[in-house]
Amino acid sequence: MSIVRKMILGYILLIFIPVVTFGYYYYSKLYDSVSRQFVESRQKILEQAYSNMKADLARIDSTQRMLQYNPYVTDYLDGSYETDSESIYAYNRYINPVILQSLNISPEIDTFRIYITKQGVLPITDRLLELSALDEQGAGATRMLRPGQGKWILPDSKVEAPPLVFYQNIYNHDFTEIVGLLELRVGSELIRKFYRATGGGDWTAMLLPPEGELPEREGIPSAVDPATWARMASGESQTYFINREVIVNQLFIQELGVRVAVIGKVSEVFRSIRSQEIVMITTLAVLLTLLSFAYYTLASTITKRVLRLARHMRNLNDDNLKQSISKEDKPGRKDEISFLTETYNSMLLRMDELINNVHRAELRNKEAAYKVLQAQIKPHFLYNTLETIRMLAESNNDQEVAEISYWFGKLMRYSLSAQEDHTVLSKEIETVVFYLNIHKMRLQKRLTYEVDIAVTDEQMSCPRFILQPLVENSIIHGASVTLRPVHIRIQAAETEDVIRISVSDSGIGIPEDRLLQLHSRLSNGEDVEPREEAEGGVGLYNVSERIKSFYGGASRLVLESEEGKGTCLTIIIAKGAASEHANLNSRR
């Protein structure tokens, strides 16, 4: 068995299997314990929220007692006032203030009504109505009201946060006859407040019937699977349970005759057990360290030969090139380490040869640097010659020759004098304008152009000659091949995420088959025919690759064209990549 196989087998038996087994066992125990503690704490939160809602309901219930023990209210409902004027005066003077006080105490009340049960009592406004105005749902709910007890109902239990309605009878002074029926309608905010108190966030609360089949309605959490929904529909008395990946806490609300279910995902439990996870990770790390040490001790007896080879490598330097490593292996042993030792000895011999080659290469580099220094004389001579031509043209009042000499000199200086392969966007655009001016001088009215730059950071770093091949493509394949005027537009704009620099022309466009080849070339880097080098395919591909290499990320070159209408080349630069290269350029 090879050394690699022995090491893999030892790692699996001594480290991997024990650590994974212990981690799984520990995590299972932690999962069960924390899940149980969590659902119990959630149940206590639900009970506390229910206690708070009971207090709110009791406060609203107390409105009936304020009315019952107010003699003006009972006298009015009992028909003690003989004339309408007396009734109106009593209502405005004594009864309406009581109603307003009740509404101030319980702002949750949306509608306050008292239905009059006795004949001859004057109805006033929409708060004192005849019993015939009571709807069928209210009439059915109050038919079996007991003395001294009220009843809460949910008029529409299918909505997520239903409103509530409270009914209770009002008796005369002697409690021998019902003189009115109190109706209080409470908006949905009370139930929403209760929902928020149950936990909110990723937890969903909903009101359900006490037992039986659950009604179908929208808003059921997507995490609730059919098995959990069926278990909730069974109406079991268990206050909470965990079904697969779902936690359900339940509580019966006696006042409303419904039960509330709070539903959440099991994954939410582990947001609160980070400390337990740290303990588990630390324990596993310590165990892994101990087992790794034991494994290292065992493996070191097998890898001594590798260590001897490593020591020899560490002692190796330019002044101490040992041509071979002493062998302490048994004769005739043929394994990976013996092969490595032989290869290492061959490498040392090869290194000695390469060092001699490096010295010779350094001499050749010095000679090449001298030739480069000599070549620098030629660009300076070219600049001086072009400047002389421009000065002579200006002295002879030949403005066109002067301008084209100036533009060409700028292009040559930009092309030949650079020490680095990158520049800034504003400099690149300025050079392209010089290039366009030269071609416009040649093509006259057949060529027009415009430059629209809307980029805040014109000092953004960019590769040199990244726009000139695109403009050259528009001139050669757009303007030079047709006699009609062609307009070239250079536009730069930015959004929050990208910077777009486009070069578009109104030339003849690109045929569809040729456009497909160029798209394949730009996206996949596929091989192209030799003729494409003369038609711009290689130039566009080089620009595309330079953009991807310089900016990285999602930066790219996009080609769009329609035959007979024109072509648009767009450089898309990701904002993050542009900022990174700009900062790098500033540090340089």
Coordinates of C-alpha atoms in Angstrom, one line a residue:
M1 CA 0.0 0.0 0.0
S2 CA 1.3 3.4 -1.0
I3 CA 2.1 6.1 1.6
V4 CA -0.8 8.3 0.3
R5 CA -3.3 5.5 0.8
K6 CA -2.0 4.8 4.3
M7 CA -2.3 8.4 5.3
I8 CA -5.9 8.6 3.8
L9 CA -7.0 5.5 5.6
G10 CA -5.4 6.6 8.9
Y11 CA -7.1 10.0 8.6
I12 CA -10.5 8.4 8.0
L13 CA -10.3 5.9 10.9
L14 CA -8.6 8.1 13.5
I15 CA -9.9 11.6 12.8
F16 CA -12.8 11.9 10.3
I17 CA -15.1 9.2 11.6
P18 CA -14.7 9.9 15.4
V19 CA -15.1 13.7 14.9
V20 CA -18.2 13.4 12.6
T21 CA -19.8 10.8 14.9
F22 CA -19.3 12.9 18.1
G23 CA -20.4 16.1 16.3
Y24 CA -23.6 14.5 15.1
Y25 CA -24.4 13.0 18.5
Y26 CA -23.7 16.3 20.3
Y27 CA -25.6 18.4 17.8
S28 CA -28.6 16.0 18.0
K29 CA -28.7 16.3 21.8
L30 CA -28.3 20.1 21.6
Y31 CA -31.0 20.3 18.9
D32 CA -33.6 18.4 21.0
S33 CA -32.8 20.3 24.2
V34 CA -32.8 23.8 22.7
S35 CA -35.8 23.1 20.6
R36 CA -37.8 22.0 23.6
Q37 CA -36.7 25.0 25.7
F38 CA -37.4 27.4 22.8
V39 CA -41.0 26.2 22.2
E40 CA -41.7 26.4 25.9
S41 CA -40.4 30.0 26.0
R42 CA -42.5 30.8 23.0
Q43 CA -45.6 29.3 24.8
K44 CA -45.0 31.7 27.7
I45 CA -44.7 34.6 25.4
L46 CA -48.1 33.6 23.8
E47 CA -49.7 33.3 27.3
Q48 CA -48.4 36.7 28.2
A49 CA -49.7 38.2 25.0
Y50 CA -53.1 36.6 25.8
S51 CA -53.1 38.1 29.3
N52 CA -52.5 41.5 27.8
M53 CA -55.4 41.1 25.3
K54 CA -57.7 39.9 28.2
A55 CA -56.9 43.1 30.0
D56 CA -57.8 45.1 26.9
L57 CA -61.0 43.2 26.4
A58 CA -61.9 43.6 30.1
R59 CA -61.3 47.3 29.8
I60 CA -63.7 47.5 26.9
D61 CA -66.2 45.3 28.7
S62 CA -66.3 47.8 31.5
T63 CA -68.1 50.2 29.2
Q64 CA -71.3 48.3 29.9
R65 CA -70.9 48.7 33.7
M66 CA -70.5 52.4 33.3
L67 CA -73.7 52.6 31.4
Q68 CA -75.6 50.1 33.6
Y69 CA -74.9 52.0 36.8
N70 CA -75.6 55.4 35.4
P71 CA -79.2 56.4 36.4
Y72 CA -79.6 58.8 33.5
V73 CA -78.8 56.1 31.0
T74 CA -81.2 53.5 32.5
D75 CA -83.9 56.2 33.0
Y76 CA -83.6 57.1 29.4
L77 CA -83.7 53.5 28.1
D78 CA -86.6 52.8 30.5
G79 CA -88.7 55.6 29.0
S80 CA -88.8 57.8 32.0
Y81 CA -88.7 61.0 29.9
E82 CA -92.1 61.8 28.6
T83 CA -91.3 64.4 25.9
D84 CA -88.8 64.5 23.1
S85 CA -87.2 67.7 24.4
E86 CA -86.6 66.1 27.8
S87 CA -85.0 63.1 26.1
I88 CA -82.8 65.2 23.9
Y89 CA -81.7 67.4 26.9
A90 CA -80.9 64.3 29.0
Y91 CA -78.9 62.8 26.2
N92 CA -76.9 65.9 25.6
R93 CA -76.5 66.8 29.2
Y94 CA -75.9 63.4 30.9
I95 CA -75.7 60.5 28.5
N96 CA -73.4 61.7 25.6
P97 CA -70.6 62.7 28.1
V98 CA -70.6 59.2 29.5
I99 CA -70.3 57.8 25.9
L100 CA -67.5 60.1 25.1
Q101 CA -65.7 59.2 28.3
S102 CA -66.0 55.5 27.4
L103 CA -64.5 56.1 24.0
N104 CA -61.6 58.0 25.5
I105 CA -60.9 55.2 27.9
S106 CA -61.1 52.6 25.1
P107 CA -59.8 54.2 21.9
E108 CA -60.0 50.8 20.2
I109 CA -63.8 51.1 19.9
D110 CA -64.7 52.1 16.3
T111 CA -68.5 52.0 16.7
F112 CA -70.7 52.6 19.8
R113 CA -74.4 51.7 19.6
I114 CA -77.2 51.0 22.1
Y115 CA -80.3 49.3 20.7
I116 CA -83.5 50.4 22.5
T117 CA -85.8 47.5 23.4
K118 CA -88.8 49.4 24.9
Q119 CA -91.5 51.2 22.8
G120 CA -91.8 54.9 23.0
V121 CA -88.1 55.7 23.7
L122 CA -86.7 58.3 21.3
P123 CA -83.8 57.1 19.1
I124 CA -81.1 59.8 18.9
T125 CA -78.2 59.9 16.3
D126 CA -76.5 56.7 15.3
R127 CA -75.7 55.7 18.9
L128 CA -79.2 55.2 20.2
L129 CA -81.1 53.0 17.7
E130 CA -84.2 50.9 17.6
L131 CA -83.7 47.2 18.1
S132 CA -85.0 46.6 14.6
A133 CA -81.8 48.1 13.2
L134 CA -79.7 45.2 14.6
D135 CA -78.4 43.0 11.9
E136 CA -79.1 39.3 11.7
Q137 CA -75.6 38.2 12.9
G138 CA -76.0 40.4 16.0
A139 CA -79.5 39.2 16.6
G140 CA -78.4 35.5 16.5
A141 CA -75.4 36.1 18.7
T142 CA -77.4 37.9 21.4
R143 CA -80.4 35.6 21.5
M144 CA -79.0 33.5 24.4
L145 CA -77.2 36.2 26.3
R146 CA -77.1 35.5 30.1
P147 CA -77.8 38.2 32.6
G148 CA -74.6 40.0 33.6
Q149 CA -72.6 38.5 30.9
G150 CA -71.4 39.9 27.5
K151 CA -70.4 38.1 24.4
W152 CA -67.6 38.7 21.9
I153 CA -68.0 37.6 18.3
L154 CA -65.9 37.7 15.1
P155 CA -68.1 39.0 12.3
D156 CA -65.6 37.9 9.7
S157 CA -63.2 35.1 10.8
K158 CA -61.7 34.5 7.4
V159 CA -59.6 37.6 7.3
E160 CA -56.1 37.6 8.7
A161 CA -56.8 40.2 11.5
P162 CA -60.6 40.2 12.0
P163 CA -62.5 43.0 13.8
L164 CA -64.4 42.2 17.0
V165 CA -68.0 42.9 18.2
F166 CA -69.1 43.0 21.8
Y167 CA -72.7 42.6 22.9
Q168 CA -74.3 42.9 26.4
N169 CA -77.7 43.7 27.7
I170 CA -78.6 46.8 29.8
Y171 CA -81.2 46.3 32.5
N172 CA -83.5 48.8 34.4
H173 CA -82.8 49.9 37.9
D174 CA -84.3 46.7 39.5
F175 CA -82.6 44.4 37.0
T176 CA -86.0 43.0 36.1
E177 CA -86.3 44.0 32.5
I178 CA -83.9 44.4 29.5
V179 CA -84.1 48.1 28.4
G180 CA -81.2 48.1 25.8
L181 CA -78.5 46.1 24.0
L182 CA -75.0 47.5 23.9
E183 CA -72.9 46.9 20.8
L184 CA -69.2 47.8 20.6
R185 CA -67.3 47.3 17.4
V186 CA -63.5 47.1 17.7
G187 CA -61.2 47.4 14.7
S188 CA -58.6 45.0 13.5
E189 CA -55.8 46.8 15.3
L190 CA -56.5 45.0 18.6
I191 CA -55.9 41.6 17.0
R192 CA -52.8 42.9 15.1
K193 CA -51.5 44.2 18.5
F194 CA -52.0 40.7 19.9
Y195 CA -50.2 39.2 16.8
R196 CA -47.2 41.5 17.3
A197 CA -47.0 40.6 21.0
T198 CA -46.8 36.9 20.1
G199 CA -43.4 37.4 18.5
G200 CA -43.9 39.0 15.1
G201 CA -41.0 39.0 12.6
D202 CA -40.7 35.6 11.0
W203 CA -43.5 34.1 13.2
T204 CA -47.0 34.0 11.8
A205 CA -50.1 34.1 14.1
M206 CA -53.6 33.2 13.0
L207 CA -57.0 32.6 14.6
L208 CA -58.5 29.1 14.1
P209 CA -61.7 27.4 15.1
P210 CA -61.4 25.5 18.4
E211 CA -61.7 22.1 16.5
G212 CA -62.7 20.6 13.2
E213 CA -61.6 21.2 9.7
L214 CA -59.8 24.5 9.1
P215 CA -61.2 26.9 6.5
E216 CA -59.2 27.5 3.4
R217 CA -57.9 31.0 3.1
E218 CA -55.0 33.1 1.8
G219 CA -52.1 34.0 4.1
I220 CA -51.3 30.5 5.3
P221 CA -47.5 30.3 5.7
S222 CA -45.7 28.5 2.9
A223 CA -43.6 26.6 5.4
V224 CA -46.7 24.8 6.8
D225 CA -46.8 21.4 5.0
P226 CA -50.1 19.4 4.7
A227 CA -49.2 17.1 7.6
T228 CA -48.8 20.1 10.0
W229 CA -52.0 21.7 8.7
A230 CA -53.9 18.4 9.2
R231 CA -52.5 18.1 12.7
M232 CA -53.6 21.7 13.5
A233 CA -57.1 20.9 12.1
S234 CA -57.5 17.9 14.5
G235 CA -57.9 20.4 17.4
E236 CA -55.7 18.4 19.7
S237 CA -55.3 19.8 23.2
Q238 CA -51.4 19.8 23.0
T239 CA -50.3 23.4 23.5
Y240 CA -47.3 23.1 21.2
F241 CA -45.6 20.7 18.9
I242 CA -42.8 20.4 16.4
N243 CA -43.6 18.8 13.1
R244 CA -40.6 18.4 10.8
E245 CA -39.3 21.9 10.1
V246 CA -42.3 23.7 11.7
I247 CA -43.0 24.9 15.3
V248 CA -46.6 25.4 16.3
N249 CA -47.7 27.0 19.6
Q250 CA -51.4 27.0 20.3
L251 CA -53.7 28.6 22.9
F252 CA -57.5 28.7 23.4
I253 CA -59.0 32.2 23.7
Q254 CA -62.0 31.7 25.8
E255 CA -63.5 35.2 25.3
L256 CA -63.6 34.8 21.5
G257 CA -64.2 31.1 21.3
V258 CA -61.3 30.5 19.0
R259 CA -57.7 29.3 19.4
V260 CA -54.6 31.2 18.2
A261 CA -51.8 29.3 16.5
V262 CA -48.3 30.9 16.2
I263 CA -46.3 29.2 13.4
G264 CA -42.5 29.5 12.7
K265 CA -39.7 27.5 11.2
V266 CA -37.4 25.3 13.3
S267 CA -34.4 27.1 11.7
E268 CA -35.3 30.2 13.6
V269 CA -34.6 28.4 16.9
F270 CA -30.9 28.4 16.3
R271 CA -30.7 32.2 16.1
S272 CA -30.8 32.2 19.9
I273 CA -28.3 29.4 20.5
R274 CA -25.1 30.9 19.2
S275 CA -23.4 30.4 22.5
Q276 CA -24.2 26.7 22.4
E277 CA -22.8 26.5 18.9
I278 CA -19.6 28.2 20.0
V279 CA -19.2 25.6 22.7
M280 CA -19.9 22.8 20.2
I281 CA -17.4 24.2 17.7
T282 CA -14.8 24.7 20.4
T283 CA -15.2 21.2 21.6
L284 CA -14.9 19.8 18.1
A285 CA -11.9 22.0 17.4
V286 CA -10.1 20.7 20.6
L287 CA -11.0 17.1 19.8
L288 CA -9.8 17.6 16.2
T289 CA -6.6 19.0 17.5
L290 CA -6.0 16.1 19.8
L291 CA -6.8 13.5 17.2
S292 CA -4.7 15.3 14.6
F293 CA -1.7 15.3 17.1
A294 CA -2.2 11.6 17.6
Y295 CA -2.4 11.0 13.9
Y296 CA 0.7 13.1 13.3
T297 CA 2.6 11.1 15.8
L298 CA 1.6 7.9 14.0
A299 CA 2.2 9.3 10.5
S300 CA 5.6 10.7 11.3
T301 CA 7.0 7.2 11.6
I302 CA 6.1 6.7 8.0
T303 CA 7.1 10.1 6.6
K304 CA 10.6 10.4 8.0
R305 CA 12.0 10.0 4.5
V306 CA 9.9 13.0 3.4
L307 CA 11.2 15.1 6.3
R308 CA 14.9 14.3 5.4
L309 CA 14.2 15.4 1.8
A310 CA 12.5 18.6 3.1
R311 CA 15.6 19.4 5.3
H312 CA 17.8 19.1 2.4
M313 CA 15.6 21.5 0.4
R314 CA 15.7 24.1 3.2
N315 CA 19.5 24.0 3.3
L316 CA 19.8 24.5 -0.4
N317 CA 20.9 27.9 -1.7
D318 CA 23.0 29.5 -4.4
D319 CA 26.2 28.9 -2.4
N320 CA 25.4 25.4 -1.3
L321 CA 24.0 23.5 -4.3
K322 CA 24.4 19.9 -3.2
Q323 CA 24.2 17.8 -6.3
S324 CA 22.4 14.8 -4.6
I325 CA 20.8 13.8 -1.4
S326 CA 22.2 11.0 0.7
K327 CA 20.0 8.0 0.5
E328 CA 19.1 6.1 3.7
D329 CA 16.4 3.9 2.2
K330 CA 16.7 0.2 1.8
P331 CA 18.3 -0.8 -1.5
G332 CA 15.8 -1.7 -4.3
R333 CA 12.9 0.2 -2.7
K334 CA 10.6 1.5 -5.4
D335 CA 7.9 3.8 -4.1
E336 CA 6.7 7.4 -4.4
I337 CA 9.5 8.8 -2.1
S338 CA 12.3 7.0 -3.9
F339 CA 10.9 8.4 -7.2
L340 CA 10.7 11.9 -5.6
T341 CA 14.3 11.7 -4.5
E342 CA 15.6 10.7 -7.9
T343 CA 13.6 13.4 -9.5
Y344 CA 14.9 15.9 -7.0
N345 CA 18.5 15.0 -7.8
S346 CA 17.8 15.5 -11.5
M347 CA 16.2 18.8 -10.7
L348 CA 19.3 20.0 -8.9
L349 CA 21.4 19.3 -12.0
R350 CA 18.9 21.1 -14.2
M351 CA 18.9 24.1 -11.8
D352 CA 22.7 24.5 -12.2
E353 CA 22.2 24.6 -16.0
L354 CA 19.4 27.2 -15.7
I355 CA 21.4 29.5 -13.4
N356 CA 24.1 29.7 -16.1
N357 CA 21.3 30.5 -18.6
V358 CA 20.0 33.2 -16.4
H359 CA 23.4 35.0 -16.3
R360 CA 23.5 34.9 -20.0
A361 CA 20.0 36.2 -20.2
E362 CA 20.9 39.1 -17.9
L363 CA 23.7 40.1 -20.3
R364 CA 21.2 40.0 -23.2
N365 CA 18.7 42.2 -21.3
K366 CA 21.4 44.8 -20.7
E367 CA 22.1 44.9 -24.4
A368 CA 18.4 45.2 -25.2
A369 CA 18.0 48.1 -22.7
Y370 CA 20.9 49.9 -24.5
K371 CA 19.1 49.4 -27.8
V372 CA 15.9 50.7 -26.4
L373 CA 17.7 53.8 -25.2
Q374 CA 19.0 54.3 -28.7
A375 CA 15.5 53.9 -30.1
Q376 CA 14.2 56.8 -27.9
I377 CA 16.1 59.2 -30.1
K378 CA 13.8 58.4 -33.0
P379 CA 10.4 59.5 -31.4
H380 CA 12.0 62.8 -30.2
F381 CA 13.2 63.4 -33.8
L382 CA 9.6 62.6 -35.0
Y383 CA 8.1 65.1 -32.5
N384 CA 10.5 67.8 -33.4
T385 CA 9.9 67.3 -37.2
L386 CA 6.1 67.4 -36.7
E387 CA 6.4 70.6 -34.6
T388 CA 8.6 72.1 -37.3
I389 CA 6.0 71.3 -40.0
R390 CA 3.2 72.9 -37.8
M391 CA 5.2 76.1 -37.2
L392 CA 6.0 76.4 -41.0
A393 CA 2.3 75.8 -41.8
E394 CA 1.2 78.5 -39.4
S395 CA 3.8 80.9 -40.7
N396 CA 2.5 80.3 -44.3
N397 CA -1.1 80.7 -43.0
D398 CA -1.9 77.1 -43.9
Q399 CA -4.2 76.4 -40.9
E400 CA -5.3 72.9 -42.1
V401 CA -1.7 71.6 -42.3
A402 CA -0.9 73.1 -39.0
E403 CA -3.9 71.5 -37.3
I404 CA -3.3 68.1 -38.7
S405 CA 0.4 68.2 -37.8
Y406 CA -0.7 69.2 -34.3
W407 CA -3.2 66.4 -34.0
F408 CA -0.9 63.8 -35.4
G409 CA 1.9 64.9 -33.1
K410 CA -0.4 64.5 -30.1
L411 CA -1.3 61.0 -31.3
M412 CA 2.3 60.0 -31.8
R413 CA 3.4 61.4 -28.4
Y414 CA 0.5 59.5 -26.7
S415 CA 1.4 56.3 -28.6
L416 CA 5.2 56.3 -28.3
S417 CA 6.0 58.2 -25.1
A418 CA 4.0 56.2 -22.5
Q419 CA 5.8 54.4 -19.8
E420 CA 2.8 52.5 -18.6
D421 CA 0.0 50.5 -20.3
H422 CA -2.8 52.4 -18.7
T423 CA -4.1 56.0 -18.6
V424 CA -7.2 58.0 -17.5
L425 CA -10.5 58.2 -19.3
S426 CA -10.3 61.9 -20.0
K427 CA -6.9 61.5 -21.7
E428 CA -8.1 58.5 -23.8
I429 CA -11.2 60.5 -25.0
E430 CA -9.0 63.5 -25.9
T431 CA -6.7 61.2 -28.0
V432 CA -9.8 59.8 -29.8
V433 CA -10.9 63.3 -30.6
F434 CA -7.5 64.0 -32.2
Y435 CA -7.9 60.8 -34.2
L436 CA -11.4 61.8 -35.4
N437 CA -10.2 65.3 -36.4
I438 CA -7.6 63.7 -38.7
H439 CA -10.1 61.5 -40.4
K440 CA -12.6 64.4 -40.6
M441 CA -10.0 66.4 -42.4
R442 CA -9.8 63.5 -44.9
L443 CA -13.5 62.7 -45.3
Q444 CA -14.8 66.3 -45.0
K445 CA -18.6 66.4 -45.0
R446 CA -19.0 62.6 -45.1
L447 CA -18.0 62.4 -41.5
T448 CA -19.5 64.2 -38.5
Y449 CA -19.1 63.3 -34.8
E450 CA -20.1 64.3 -31.3
V451 CA -18.8 63.6 -27.9
D452 CA -21.1 63.4 -24.9
I453 CA -19.4 62.6 -21.6
A454 CA -21.6 62.4 -18.4
V455 CA -19.2 60.6 -16.1
T456 CA -18.3 62.3 -12.7
D457 CA -14.9 60.5 -12.5
E458 CA -13.1 61.4 -15.7
Q459 CA -9.8 60.5 -14.0
M460 CA -10.9 56.9 -13.8
S461 CA -8.1 54.5 -14.8
C462 CA -8.5 52.7 -18.1
P463 CA -6.2 50.8 -20.5
R464 CA -4.5 52.8 -23.2
F465 CA -6.0 52.7 -26.7
I466 CA -9.2 51.1 -25.5
L467 CA -11.4 53.5 -27.5
Q468 CA -9.3 54.1 -30.6
P469 CA -9.9 50.6 -32.1
L470 CA -13.7 51.1 -31.7
V471 CA -13.6 54.5 -33.4
E472 CA -11.3 53.0 -36.1
N473 CA -13.9 50.2 -36.7
S474 CA -16.7 52.9 -37.1
I475 CA -14.6 54.8 -39.6
I476 CA -13.3 51.9 -41.7
H477 CA -16.4 49.8 -41.7
G478 CA -19.0 52.6 -41.4
A479 CA -17.8 55.8 -43.0
S480 CA -15.2 54.8 -45.5
V481 CA -17.3 52.2 -47.4
T482 CA -20.3 54.5 -48.2
L483 CA -20.6 57.8 -50.0
R484 CA -23.5 59.1 -47.8
P485 CA -22.7 61.1 -44.6
V486 CA -22.0 59.1 -41.5
H487 CA -22.3 60.4 -37.9
I488 CA -20.2 58.9 -35.1
R489 CA -21.2 59.5 -31.5
I490 CA -19.1 58.8 -28.4
Q491 CA -21.1 58.8 -25.2
A492 CA -20.2 58.0 -21.6
A493 CA -22.8 57.6 -18.9
E494 CA -23.0 56.0 -15.5
T495 CA -25.6 54.4 -13.2
E496 CA -25.3 53.2 -9.6
D497 CA -23.7 49.9 -10.8
V498 CA -21.9 50.4 -14.1
I499 CA -20.3 52.9 -16.4
R500 CA -21.2 52.6 -20.1
I501 CA -18.9 54.0 -22.8
S502 CA -20.4 53.6 -26.3
V503 CA -19.1 54.3 -29.8
S504 CA -22.0 54.3 -32.4
D505 CA -22.1 55.1 -36.1
S506 CA -24.8 55.5 -38.7
G507 CA -22.9 53.4 -41.3
I508 CA -23.9 50.4 -43.3
G509 CA -24.1 48.0 -40.3
I510 CA -22.9 44.4 -40.1
P511 CA -24.5 41.4 -42.0
E512 CA -26.3 39.0 -39.7
D513 CA -23.9 36.0 -40.3
R514 CA -20.9 38.2 -39.7
L515 CA -22.5 39.6 -36.6
L516 CA -23.0 36.1 -35.2
Q517 CA -19.3 35.3 -35.8
L518 CA -18.2 38.4 -34.0
H519 CA -20.6 37.7 -31.0
S520 CA -19.1 34.2 -30.8
R521 CA -15.6 35.6 -30.9
L522 CA -16.3 38.1 -28.2
S523 CA -18.1 35.8 -25.8
N524 CA -16.3 32.5 -26.3
G525 CA -13.0 33.5 -27.7
E526 CA -13.5 31.0 -30.6
D527 CA -11.1 30.8 -33.5
V528 CA -11.9 33.1 -36.5
E529 CA -10.9 33.0 -40.1
P530 CA -7.6 34.7 -41.2
R531 CA -9.6 37.3 -43.1
E532 CA -11.1 38.6 -39.8
E533 CA -7.9 40.2 -38.8
A534 CA -8.3 42.7 -41.7
E535 CA -12.0 43.2 -40.9
G536 CA -11.7 44.2 -37.2
G537 CA -12.6 40.9 -35.5
V538 CA -9.2 40.5 -33.9
G539 CA -9.1 44.2 -32.9
L540 CA -12.5 44.0 -31.1
Y541 CA -11.5 40.7 -29.5
N542 CA -8.3 42.3 -28.1
V543 CA -10.3 45.3 -26.7
S544 CA -12.8 42.8 -25.1
E545 CA -10.0 40.8 -23.5
R546 CA -8.2 43.8 -22.2
I547 CA -11.4 45.1 -20.6
K548 CA -12.0 41.7 -18.9
S549 CA -8.4 41.5 -17.8
F550 CA -8.1 45.1 -16.6
Y551 CA -11.5 45.5 -14.8
G552 CA -12.5 41.9 -14.1
G553 CA -16.0 41.1 -12.7
A554 CA -18.9 41.7 -15.1
S555 CA -17.0 44.2 -17.3
R556 CA -17.3 43.4 -21.0
L557 CA -17.6 44.7 -24.6
V558 CA -21.1 44.5 -26.2
L559 CA -21.6 44.6 -30.0
E560 CA -24.9 45.7 -31.4
S561 CA -25.6 46.3 -35.1
E562 CA -28.4 46.3 -37.7
E563 CA -27.6 46.0 -41.4
G564 CA -28.2 49.3 -43.2
K565 CA -28.7 51.4 -40.0
G566 CA -25.4 51.3 -38.1
T567 CA -23.3 49.7 -35.4
C568 CA -22.9 50.4 -31.7
L569 CA -19.9 49.2 -29.5
T570 CA -20.5 49.6 -25.8
I571 CA -17.9 49.1 -23.0
I572 CA -19.6 48.2 -19.8
I573 CA -17.4 48.7 -16.6
A574 CA -18.6 47.4 -13.2
K575 CA -18.5 50.3 -10.7
G576 CA -16.6 48.3 -8.1
A577 CA -13.9 47.2 -10.5
A578 CA -13.5 50.8 -11.9
S579 CA -13.0 52.2 -8.3
E580 CA -10.5 49.5 -7.5
H581 CA -8.3 50.3 -10.5
A582 CA -8.7 54.0 -10.0
N583 CA -7.4 53.7 -6.4
L584 CA -4.6 51.4 -7.6
N585 CA -3.6 54.0 -10.2
S586 CA -3.6 56.8 -7.6
R587 CA -1.2 54.8 -5.3
R588 CA 1.2 54.4 -8.2

